[in-house]
XYZ file of N, CA and C in Angstrom:
750
model
N 117.118 43.818 33.882
C 118.606 44.188 33.406
C 118.429 45.828 33.488
N 117.419 46.488 33.787
C 117.389 47.919 33.833
C 117.609 48.056 34.960
N 117.435 46.993 36.154
C 117.901 47.414 37.169
C 119.645 47.779 37.424
N 120.011 46.481 37.031
C 121.537 46.657 36.546
C 121.793 47.649 35.928
N 121.252 48.131 34.779
C 121.774 50.364 34.456
C 122.017 50.970 35.410
N 120.710 50.642 36.356
C 120.599 51.741 37.210
C 121.666 51.619 38.450
N 121.547 50.483 39.077
C 123.020 50.453 39.742
C 124.150 50.693 39.039
N 124.672 50.810 37.565
C 125.468 50.529 37.155
C 126.004 52.406 37.473
N 124.825 53.314 36.850
C 124.981 54.543 36.659
C 125.647 54.911 38.086
N 124.537 54.563 39.548
C 124.563 54.665 40.629
C 125.572 54.775 41.343
N 126.851 53.565 41.182
C 127.755 53.485 41.538
C 128.914 55.098 40.768
N 128.501 54.888 39.320
C 129.625 55.690 38.731
C 129.234 57.019 39.221
N 128.100 57.478 39.503
C 127.855 58.717 40.033
C 128.748 58.665 40.998
N 128.406 57.956 42.175
C 129.130 57.985 43.411
C 130.672 58.139 43.407
N 130.960 56.953 42.562
C 132.695 57.766 42.387
C 133.052 58.812 41.910
N 131.931 59.281 40.676
C 132.439 60.595 40.463
C 131.849 61.520 41.476
N 132.186 61.737 42.115
C 130.792 62.868 43.308
C 132.512 62.565 44.422
N 133.107 61.194 44.886
C 134.021 60.592 45.859
C 135.027 61.583 45.501
N 135.910 60.974 43.713
C 136.506 61.932 43.542
C 136.826 63.369 43.446
N 136.095 63.957 42.896
C 135.912 65.371 43.160
C 136.041 65.787 44.258
N 135.477 65.746 45.786
C 135.876 65.451 46.880
C 136.713 65.608 47.717
N 137.239 64.070 47.454
C 138.043 63.751 47.878
C 140.125 63.834 47.679
N 139.351 64.194 46.774
C 141.129 63.601 45.429
C 141.311 64.970 45.218
N 142.863 65.775 46.053
C 143.006 67.170 45.746
C 142.862 67.845 44.575
N 142.730 68.685 44.643
C 142.634 69.594 42.992
C 144.157 69.990 42.719
N 144.325 69.482 41.548
C 146.018 69.055 40.775
C 146.157 71.103 40.844
N 147.453 71.295 40.920
C 147.789 72.352 40.893
C 147.486 73.233 39.512
N 147.481 75.082 39.102
C 147.517 74.993 37.891
C 148.867 76.317 38.446
N 148.520 76.797 37.028
C 150.236 77.235 36.657
C 150.924 78.925 38.007
N 151.275 78.512 38.381
C 151.891 79.554 39.844
C 150.554 79.304 41.116
N 149.632 78.110 41.171
C 149.538 77.321 42.281
C 150.063 76.181 43.215
N 149.899 76.622 44.661
C 150.615 76.204 45.314
C 149.577 75.927 45.813
N 149.835 74.463 45.932
C 148.974 73.462 47.249
C 149.496 73.593 48.571
N 148.652 74.313 49.583
C 149.297 74.503 50.860
C 149.205 72.844 52.065
N 150.906 72.425 52.518
C 150.885 71.484 53.153
C 150.166 71.624 54.764
N 149.444 70.735 55.409
C 148.885 70.795 56.317
C 150.727 70.093 57.493
N 150.883 70.605 58.410
C 151.854 70.176 59.070
C 151.668 69.932 60.652
N 151.466 68.841 60.685
C 151.410 68.010 62.431
C 152.362 68.083 63.047
N 152.641 68.902 64.294
C 154.161 68.958 65.129
C 153.177 68.119 66.329
N 154.225 67.505 67.787
C 154.285 66.524 68.760
C 154.018 67.657 69.190
N 152.943 66.707 70.179
C 152.294 67.892 71.532
C 153.331 67.752 72.664
N 154.292 68.102 72.399
C 155.177 67.814 73.735
C 155.647 69.200 74.068
N 155.815 69.390 75.531
C 155.769 70.966 76.223
C 157.564 71.623 76.744
N 158.007 72.677 76.510
C 159.097 73.170 76.880
C 158.473 73.498 78.174
N 159.633 72.942 78.967
C 159.138 74.325 80.458
C 160.213 75.622 80.380
N 159.872 76.865 80.544
C 160.498 77.733 80.734
C 161.174 78.484 81.234
N 162.472 79.355 81.999
C 162.537 79.770 83.328
C 161.757 79.511 84.021
N 160.208 80.468 83.718
C 159.619 80.976 84.630
C 158.504 80.068 85.277
N 158.719 78.946 85.011
C 157.822 77.773 84.817
C 156.387 77.652 83.899
N 155.997 78.659 83.305
C 155.407 78.309 81.893
C 155.639 77.145 80.734
N 154.690 77.179 80.342
C 155.435 75.802 79.193
C 155.189 76.822 77.309
N 155.807 76.493 76.753
C 155.499 76.573 75.368
C 155.742 75.069 74.644
N 154.488 75.296 73.220
C 154.758 73.913 72.493
C 155.566 74.264 71.067
N 155.303 73.083 70.316
C 156.017 73.539 68.935
C 154.768 73.842 68.126
N 155.382 74.337 67.248
C 154.403 75.503 65.880
C 155.769 76.043 65.512
N 154.504 76.065 63.710
C 155.101 76.434 62.348
C 155.628 75.777 61.509
N 156.758 75.640 60.236
C 156.670 74.536 59.453
C 157.939 73.886 60.130
N 159.022 74.084 60.787
C 159.703 72.975 61.661
C 159.449 73.096 62.699
N 158.690 72.691 63.236
C 157.443 71.920 65.343
C 158.616 73.316 65.707
N 159.119 73.945 65.564
C 159.904 74.916 66.703
C 158.927 74.996 67.693
N 159.825 74.908 68.691
C 159.285 75.275 70.238
C 158.990 76.906 69.967
N 157.926 77.162 70.405
C 157.593 79.202 70.274
C 158.777 79.747 71.918
N 158.810 80.710 71.777
C 160.077 81.300 72.203
C 159.400 81.697 73.525
N 160.157 81.582 75.003
C 159.845 81.946 76.111
C 159.396 83.487 76.815
N 158.592 83.681 77.473
C 158.236 84.572 78.003
C 159.562 85.493 78.698
N 159.641 86.898 77.829
C 161.683 87.638 78.686
C 160.633 88.153 79.240
N 161.982 88.668 79.924
C 161.795 89.930 80.815
C 163.279 90.058 80.975
N 163.664 91.515 82.050
C 164.515 92.616 82.028
C 165.842 92.008 82.047
N 165.840 90.841 82.709
C 167.057 89.955 82.851
C 167.120 89.102 83.451
N 168.543 88.872 83.418
C 168.300 87.397 84.284
C 169.527 87.066 84.678
N 169.735 86.634 86.004
C 171.222 86.513 86.828
C 171.314 85.358 87.408
N 172.254 84.993 87.188
C 172.846 82.703 87.725
C 174.210 83.065 86.642
N 174.712 81.492 87.098
C 176.178 81.239 86.640
C 175.989 80.829 85.423
N 177.340 80.987 84.901
C 177.345 80.941 83.863
C 178.816 79.830 83.719
N 177.453 78.604 82.881
C 178.862 77.050 83.127
C 178.943 77.024 81.024
N 179.453 76.245 80.558
C 180.004 75.444 79.470
C 179.893 74.027 79.312
N 179.012 73.488 78.389
C 179.127 72.401 78.223
C 179.396 71.870 76.296
N 180.972 71.423 76.420
C 181.045 71.125 74.791
C 181.125 72.377 74.521
N 180.804 72.979 73.623
C 180.918 74.713 72.922
C 179.924 75.109 73.163
N 178.752 74.522 74.390
C 177.592 75.729 74.334
C 178.030 76.444 75.609
N 177.142 77.343 76.177
C 176.578 78.205 77.477
C 175.705 78.200 78.232
N 175.874 78.009 78.848
C 174.500 78.565 79.860
C 174.153 79.140 81.098
N 173.531 79.436 81.376
C 173.138 79.879 82.730
C 172.400 79.265 83.574
N 172.979 78.981 84.893
C 172.229 78.657 85.864
C 171.877 78.859 86.567
N 169.944 78.768 86.711
C 169.682 79.310 87.861
C 168.377 78.919 88.494
N 168.037 79.088 89.783
C 167.357 78.108 90.598
C 165.574 77.648 89.547
N 165.237 76.132 89.903
C 164.408 76.310 89.395
C 163.173 76.375 89.799
N 162.251 76.086 88.797
C 160.754 76.611 88.734
C 160.339 75.935 90.306
N 159.389 76.377 90.761
C 158.096 76.452 92.182
C 157.716 74.887 91.632
N 157.780 73.618 91.746
C 157.234 72.445 91.710
C 157.475 71.839 90.588
N 158.896 72.087 90.134
C 159.513 70.929 89.488
C 161.335 70.540 90.211
N 160.943 69.195 89.210
C 161.416 68.072 90.956
C 163.015 68.796 90.544
N 163.577 69.093 89.484
C 164.923 69.765 89.700
C 165.079 70.721 90.271
N 166.781 71.000 90.794
C 167.258 71.723 91.901
C 167.719 73.312 91.265
N 167.827 73.313 89.548
C 168.334 74.022 89.477
C 168.320 74.397 87.838
N 168.172 75.016 86.632
C 167.567 74.758 85.657
C 168.578 74.996 84.916
N 169.006 74.749 83.856
C 169.772 75.716 82.761
C 169.682 75.788 81.914
N 169.331 77.154 81.477
C 168.949 78.345 80.513
C 170.202 78.054 79.627
N 170.292 77.868 77.734
C 170.403 77.831 76.867
C 171.123 79.655 76.481
N 172.415 79.245 76.516
C 172.856 80.488 75.914
C 173.213 80.960 74.550
N 172.790 81.653 73.555
C 173.650 82.664 72.446
C 174.180 83.196 72.324
N 174.901 83.269 71.388
C 176.024 84.546 71.680
C 176.601 84.482 69.773
N 176.152 86.182 69.658
C 176.477 86.657 68.565
C 178.304 86.143 67.927
N 178.829 86.445 69.034
C 180.213 86.020 68.915
C 180.664 86.092 70.444
N 181.411 84.760 69.976
C 182.937 84.370 70.957
C 184.167 85.456 71.418
N 183.590 85.643 72.491
C 184.894 86.586 72.784
C 186.211 86.137 74.272
N 186.905 86.561 74.125
C 187.860 86.023 75.404
C 187.456 86.043 76.269
N 186.282 87.527 76.331
C 185.871 87.251 77.855
C 185.082 86.405 78.345
N 184.161 85.957 77.588
C 183.143 84.908 77.732
C 184.289 83.648 79.261
N 185.154 83.413 78.256
C 186.037 82.414 79.700
C 186.906 82.669 80.930
N 186.816 84.512 80.457
C 187.061 84.840 82.187
C 185.680 84.992 83.474
N 184.433 84.501 82.420
C 183.502 84.581 83.361
C 182.872 83.304 83.667
N 183.088 82.692 82.787
C 183.210 81.196 83.582
C 183.011 80.834 84.380
N 182.062 79.842 85.355
C 182.089 79.348 86.982
C 181.336 81.062 87.677
N 180.897 81.346 86.671
C 181.307 83.046 87.470
C 179.533 83.521 87.533
N 179.310 84.159 88.526
C 177.829 85.058 89.031
C 177.698 85.555 87.861
N 176.663 86.093 86.424
C 176.312 87.087 86.034
C 175.293 87.340 85.918
N 174.984 88.474 85.030
C 173.861 88.914 84.673
C 173.466 89.294 83.672
N 173.438 88.594 82.502
C 172.572 89.038 80.703
C 171.086 89.063 80.680
N 170.950 89.586 79.298
C 169.994 90.709 78.828
C 170.094 90.310 77.418
N 169.191 89.728 76.224
C 169.076 89.644 75.404
C 167.433 89.105 75.306
N 166.866 88.353 74.303
C 165.563 87.606 74.343
C 165.692 85.993 73.499
N 164.733 85.825 73.824
C 164.798 84.567 73.604
C 164.459 84.583 71.986
N 165.019 83.148 71.616
C 164.286 82.745 69.834
C 164.021 81.986 69.468
N 164.241 80.972 69.943
C 163.857 79.538 69.816
C 163.731 78.795 71.450
N 162.559 78.669 71.816
C 161.914 78.212 73.154
C 162.917 78.864 74.180
N 163.337 78.217 74.380
C 164.300 78.456 76.083
C 165.767 79.707 75.883
N 165.952 79.583 74.315
C 167.788 79.809 73.892
C 166.957 81.255 74.330
N 168.318 82.420 74.878
C 167.992 83.581 75.069
C 169.269 84.075 74.331
N 169.535 84.652 72.659
C 170.187 85.001 72.431
C 170.855 86.565 73.201
N 172.100 86.369 73.575
C 172.326 87.514 74.814
C 172.675 88.502 74.048
N 172.680 90.133 74.315
C 172.887 90.824 73.846
C 174.106 92.272 74.653
N 174.338 91.732 76.408
C 175.233 91.892 77.075
C 175.134 90.724 78.290
N 176.140 91.013 78.635
C 176.269 90.399 79.683
C 178.171 90.625 80.777
N 177.606 90.301 81.957
C 178.473 91.095 83.080
C 178.655 90.337 84.567
N 179.998 90.102 85.103
C 179.542 89.749 85.759
C 178.882 90.609 88.088
N 178.516 90.206 88.427
C 177.359 90.848 89.279
C 177.849 89.480 90.622
N 177.780 90.708 91.755
C 177.048 89.811 92.839
C 176.109 89.171 92.326
N 176.504 87.844 93.068
C 174.817 86.984 93.834
C 174.211 87.576 94.474
N 172.871 87.200 94.106
C 171.749 87.666 94.421
C 171.299 86.941 95.315
N 171.021 85.491 94.714
C 170.299 84.692 96.059
C 171.178 84.723 97.493
N 170.156 84.249 98.565
C 169.899 83.817 100.108
C 170.353 83.048 100.423
N 171.617 83.432 101.550
C 171.938 82.517 101.687
C 171.421 82.061 103.165
N 170.356 83.040 103.796
C 169.098 82.037 104.783
C 168.002 82.216 104.754
N 167.308 81.438 105.363
C 166.133 81.364 105.107
C 164.554 81.035 105.891
N 163.429 81.119 106.291
C 162.851 80.774 107.068
C 162.062 79.628 106.537
N 161.285 78.387 107.138
C 160.707 77.888 106.576
C 159.896 77.233 107.524
N 158.886 77.044 107.754
C 157.132 76.509 107.872
C 157.902 75.263 108.425
N 156.981 74.433 109.025
C 157.256 72.591 109.101
C 155.877 72.639 107.976
N 155.793 71.743 107.323
C 155.936 71.090 106.323
C 156.414 71.598 105.021
N 157.163 72.840 105.087
C 156.888 73.619 103.634
C 158.683 73.652 103.129
N 158.935 73.386 101.725
C 160.407 74.069 101.302
C 160.528 75.156 100.403
N 162.161 75.226 100.665
C 162.151 75.867 100.252
C 163.328 75.868 99.554
N 164.411 76.553 98.367
C 164.786 77.253 97.627
C 165.891 78.002 98.795
N 166.971 77.261 99.078
C 167.823 78.231 100.035
C 169.276 78.352 99.043
N 169.995 79.239 98.148
C 171.291 78.993 97.671
C 172.306 77.748 98.015
N 170.911 77.360 96.178
C 171.913 75.901 95.663
C 170.915 74.454 96.328
N 170.628 74.571 97.641
C 169.518 73.750 98.260
C 168.406 73.253 98.677
N 167.767 72.847 98.402
C 166.264 72.514 98.651
C 165.892 71.957 99.508
N 165.557 73.078 100.866
C 165.286 72.065 102.027
C 163.599 71.812 102.760
N 162.999 70.486 102.804
C 161.861 70.795 103.871
C 161.493 70.563 104.850
N 161.388 71.179 105.496
C 160.987 71.199 107.118
C 160.362 69.872 107.300
N 160.609 68.473 108.189
C 159.609 68.083 107.552
C 158.508 68.203 109.683
N 159.685 68.243 110.347
C 158.619 68.222 111.223
C 159.840 68.811 112.774
N 159.119 69.281 113.640
C 159.956 69.179 114.803
C 160.521 68.194 116.480
N 161.480 67.997 116.579
C 161.335 67.024 116.937
C 161.971 66.234 118.355
N 162.110 68.197 118.850
C 162.221 68.487 120.257
C 162.705 69.574 120.207
N 162.295 70.530 121.530
C 162.492 71.691 121.661
C 162.883 71.590 123.910
N 163.829 71.684 123.662
C 163.816 71.806 124.899
C 164.718 72.933 125.835
N 164.478 73.791 124.847
C 165.505 75.185 124.936
C 164.468 75.555 126.647
N 165.583 76.163 127.597
C 165.182 76.775 128.235
C 164.000 78.151 128.227
N 162.369 77.611 128.521
C 161.436 78.726 128.470
C 161.731 79.786 128.788
N 160.825 81.109 128.275
C 161.612 82.783 128.147
C 161.190 83.008 129.614
N 160.098 81.860 130.318
C 159.749 81.979 131.805
C 160.327 81.552 132.656
N 161.056 80.812 132.004
C 161.258 79.723 133.354
C 163.217 80.463 133.446
N 163.666 79.758 134.906
C 164.660 79.873 135.335
C 165.088 78.147 134.959
N 166.513 77.882 134.340
C 166.829 76.241 133.880
C 168.672 76.719 134.111
N 168.824 75.495 134.192
C 170.687 74.556 134.447
C 170.917 74.951 133.312
N 170.251 73.703 132.644
C 171.056 73.676 130.891
C 169.942 74.248 129.843
N 170.344 74.775 129.304
C 170.199 76.055 128.142
C 169.536 74.774 126.720
N 169.678 73.582 126.759
C 168.435 72.727 125.925
C 168.917 73.248 124.264
N 168.276 72.556 123.348
C 168.294 72.878 121.639
C 166.813 72.473 121.347
N 166.694 73.132 120.087
C 166.347 72.842 119.124
C 166.549 71.794 117.904
N 165.382 70.809 117.580
C 165.858 70.013 117.164
C 165.094 69.484 115.992
N 165.230 69.621 114.578
C 164.456 69.202 113.308
C 165.064 68.124 112.483
N 163.940 68.121 112.232
C 163.621 67.011 110.518
C 164.247 67.600 109.728
N 165.289 67.217 109.362
C 164.886 68.160 107.436
C 165.122 67.106 106.425
N 164.478 67.736 105.628
C 165.061 66.502 103.736
C 166.348 68.016 103.360
N 167.204 67.052 102.839
C 168.223 67.898 101.661
C 168.236 67.832 100.478
N 168.547 68.550 99.388
C 167.887 67.832 97.999
C 168.854 68.646 96.796
N 169.854 68.527 96.479
C 171.070 68.935 95.255
C 170.155 68.333 93.805
N 170.867 68.559 92.953
C 171.171 68.527 91.857
C 171.433 67.237 91.953
N 172.540 66.895 92.611
C 173.034 65.307 92.903
C 172.646 64.068 94.109
N 172.075 65.271 95.464
C 172.386 64.573 96.220
C 170.773 64.489 97.604
N 170.511 62.938 98.180
C 168.800 63.490 99.237
C 169.671 62.679 99.739
N 169.267 63.835 101.304
C 169.008 63.510 102.173
C 168.334 63.866 103.248
N 168.054 62.935 104.666
C 166.721 63.433 105.355
C 167.375 62.471 107.181
N 167.585 64.197 107.775
C 168.628 63.760 108.879
C 167.726 64.932 110.216
N 168.175 64.868 110.900
C 167.886 65.591 112.446
C 168.874 66.230 112.456
N 168.586 67.656 112.801
C 169.512 68.808 112.759
C 169.020 69.738 113.719
N 170.551 70.345 114.727
C 170.177 70.841 115.919
C 170.465 72.338 115.903
N 170.448 72.756 116.568
C 170.806 74.646 116.166
C 172.179 74.553 117.138
N 172.440 73.305 118.169
C 174.138 74.092 119.054
C 175.060 72.390 117.660
N 174.574 72.080 116.914
C 175.338 71.321 116.617
C 175.915 72.624 114.896
N 177.418 71.671 114.054
C 178.279 72.758 113.811
C 177.336 72.600 112.529
N 178.058 73.151 111.305
C 177.104 73.257 110.152
C 177.898 72.165 109.524
N 176.604 71.715 108.503
C 177.169 69.636 107.947
C 177.180 70.209 106.663
N 178.092 69.364 106.657
C 179.076 69.515 104.796
C 177.558 68.248 104.269
N 177.425 69.386 103.117
C 175.912 68.049 102.312
C 176.400 68.796 100.622
N 176.970 68.176 99.580
C 177.193 68.626 98.593
C 178.061 68.453 98.681
N 177.765 70.317 97.831
C 179.290 71.663 97.887
C 178.460 72.754 98.336
N 178.210 72.594 99.555
C 177.867 73.471 100.521
C 177.778 72.641 102.491
N 176.973 73.626 102.856
C 177.183 73.419 104.456
C 176.220 73.675 104.806
N 175.158 73.515 105.271
C 173.886 73.710 105.926
C 174.505 73.224 107.250
N 173.304 75.091 107.994
C 173.040 74.454 109.624
C 171.670 75.615 110.216
N 171.121 74.957 110.765
C 170.199 75.248 111.970
C 170.425 76.823 112.304
N 169.973 78.117 111.655
C 170.462 79.223 113.070
C 169.664 79.522 114.182
N 168.414 79.030 113.543
C 167.186 79.864 115.189
C 166.152 78.767 115.148
N 165.128 79.274 115.534
C 163.666 78.340 115.774
C 162.295 79.670 116.308
N 161.754 79.788 115.927
C 160.392 80.640 116.943
C 159.543 79.836 116.402
N 158.721 80.267 117.786
C 158.704 80.761 118.950
C 159.367 80.609 119.776
N 159.788 81.544 120.545
C 160.376 81.230 121.647
C 159.600 80.118 122.767
N 159.703 79.112 123.655
C 158.821 78.060 124.386
C 158.632 79.485 125.602
N 157.097 79.137 125.555
C 156.821 79.707 127.221
C 156.078 78.575 127.693
N 157.172 78.648 128.956
C 156.045 77.601 130.035
C 154.674 77.903 130.049
N 154.434 79.335 130.338
C 152.817 79.290 130.125
C 152.319 79.264 129.577
N 152.751 78.801 127.993
C 151.746 79.400 127.321
C 152.348 78.583 125.692
N 152.645 76.939 126.040
C 153.463 75.692 125.661
C 152.463 76.437 123.684
N 153.484 76.572 122.147
C 152.691 76.817 121.501
C 153.199 74.793 120.323
N 152.388 74.741 119.508
C 152.583 73.077 119.143
C 153.929 72.891 118.046
N 154.579 72.388 117.824
C 155.475 72.228 117.024
C 155.211 72.589 115.164
N 153.966 72.157 115.352
C 153.204 72.643 113.894
C 153.305 74.217 113.633
N 153.311 74.901 114.585
C 153.673 75.890 114.118
C 155.116 76.597 114.224
N 155.991 76.264 114.444
C 157.400 76.572 114.311
C 157.557 76.776 113.028
N 158.356 78.125 112.838
C 159.419 78.624 111.828
C 160.797 78.464 112.207
N 161.677 77.694 110.744
C 162.641 78.105 111.742
C 164.224 77.834 110.909
N 164.671 79.661 110.855
C 166.269 79.638 109.965
C 167.063 78.877 110.025
N 167.520 78.874 108.310
C 168.469 77.679 108.180
C 169.894 78.595 107.165
N 171.210 78.446 107.461
C 171.828 78.665 106.500
C 172.328 77.490 105.730
N 172.518 78.629 104.250
C 173.533 77.504 103.199
C 174.455 78.438 103.077
N 175.619 77.816 102.615
C 177.517 78.637 101.837
C 177.407 77.733 101.174
N 178.438 78.378 100.526
C 179.540 77.837 99.833
C 180.042 76.372 100.876
N 180.636 75.248 100.691
C 181.481 74.557 101.162
C 182.898 74.552 100.538
N 183.504 74.818 101.804
C 185.564 75.386 101.225
C 185.418 73.921 101.294
N 186.751 74.073 99.936
C 187.343 72.940 100.154
C 188.525 72.520 102.359
N 188.584 71.244 102.614
C 188.587 70.974 103.642
C 187.801 71.321 104.762
N 186.621 71.858 104.156
C 185.982 72.515 105.566
C 184.441 71.859 106.174
N 184.745 70.901 105.644
C 183.352 69.699 105.429
C 183.626 69.206 107.216
N 182.321 69.550 107.786
C 182.131 68.566 109.137
C 180.600 68.261 109.164
N 180.832 66.512 109.163
C 179.070 65.562 109.804
C 179.684 65.630 110.638
């Protein structure tokens, strides 16, 4: 019988300890119990390619790192405004739509839609920029770019990958030829909506792709009969321009 009483006393003691350890302390007058808040672990990619997570009682995304100004195309979807800029390197998309927040909407915004603008402000939540200043400006995007074999570059709305040099029949600089020849490259063109892998030559007319026209301008180095250069060391210059209506050439 004594063993039973001892066992009961031990159980009561363990229960009392568990109560005071695991049962939260009741609130006293004027006291508040701190609530733990667990946010999901998803990340938001910022315009510069960095990522921010969620925090705070509302689990909102932390503000992206700001910079002095941003330039891009002003667009609108429903009642929301966005600044379309080139996507960060390494991301699958070609362009990045950065949400804009205006303290008040004026008629000026309507005149700036689908135009290239510069904005200044500060990120409030995530990648949403609260705009202090907006003005129309000339596009800063280059229309030409030099790409090495195996390299990918963004040029004026199109991401171009130079896969390989297919042919270089140009007359070497140290030889005399009857025909001028041409340089042919295999390239992959990618926009937000289109994807195409084709052969392009410097003798071809500009090729229509999505809303642009793409052309192979030149290639370096120029061939030498006395010192041939491997195709893997070639660099090709491409030009990307906006495609005007009825000007596409395929």
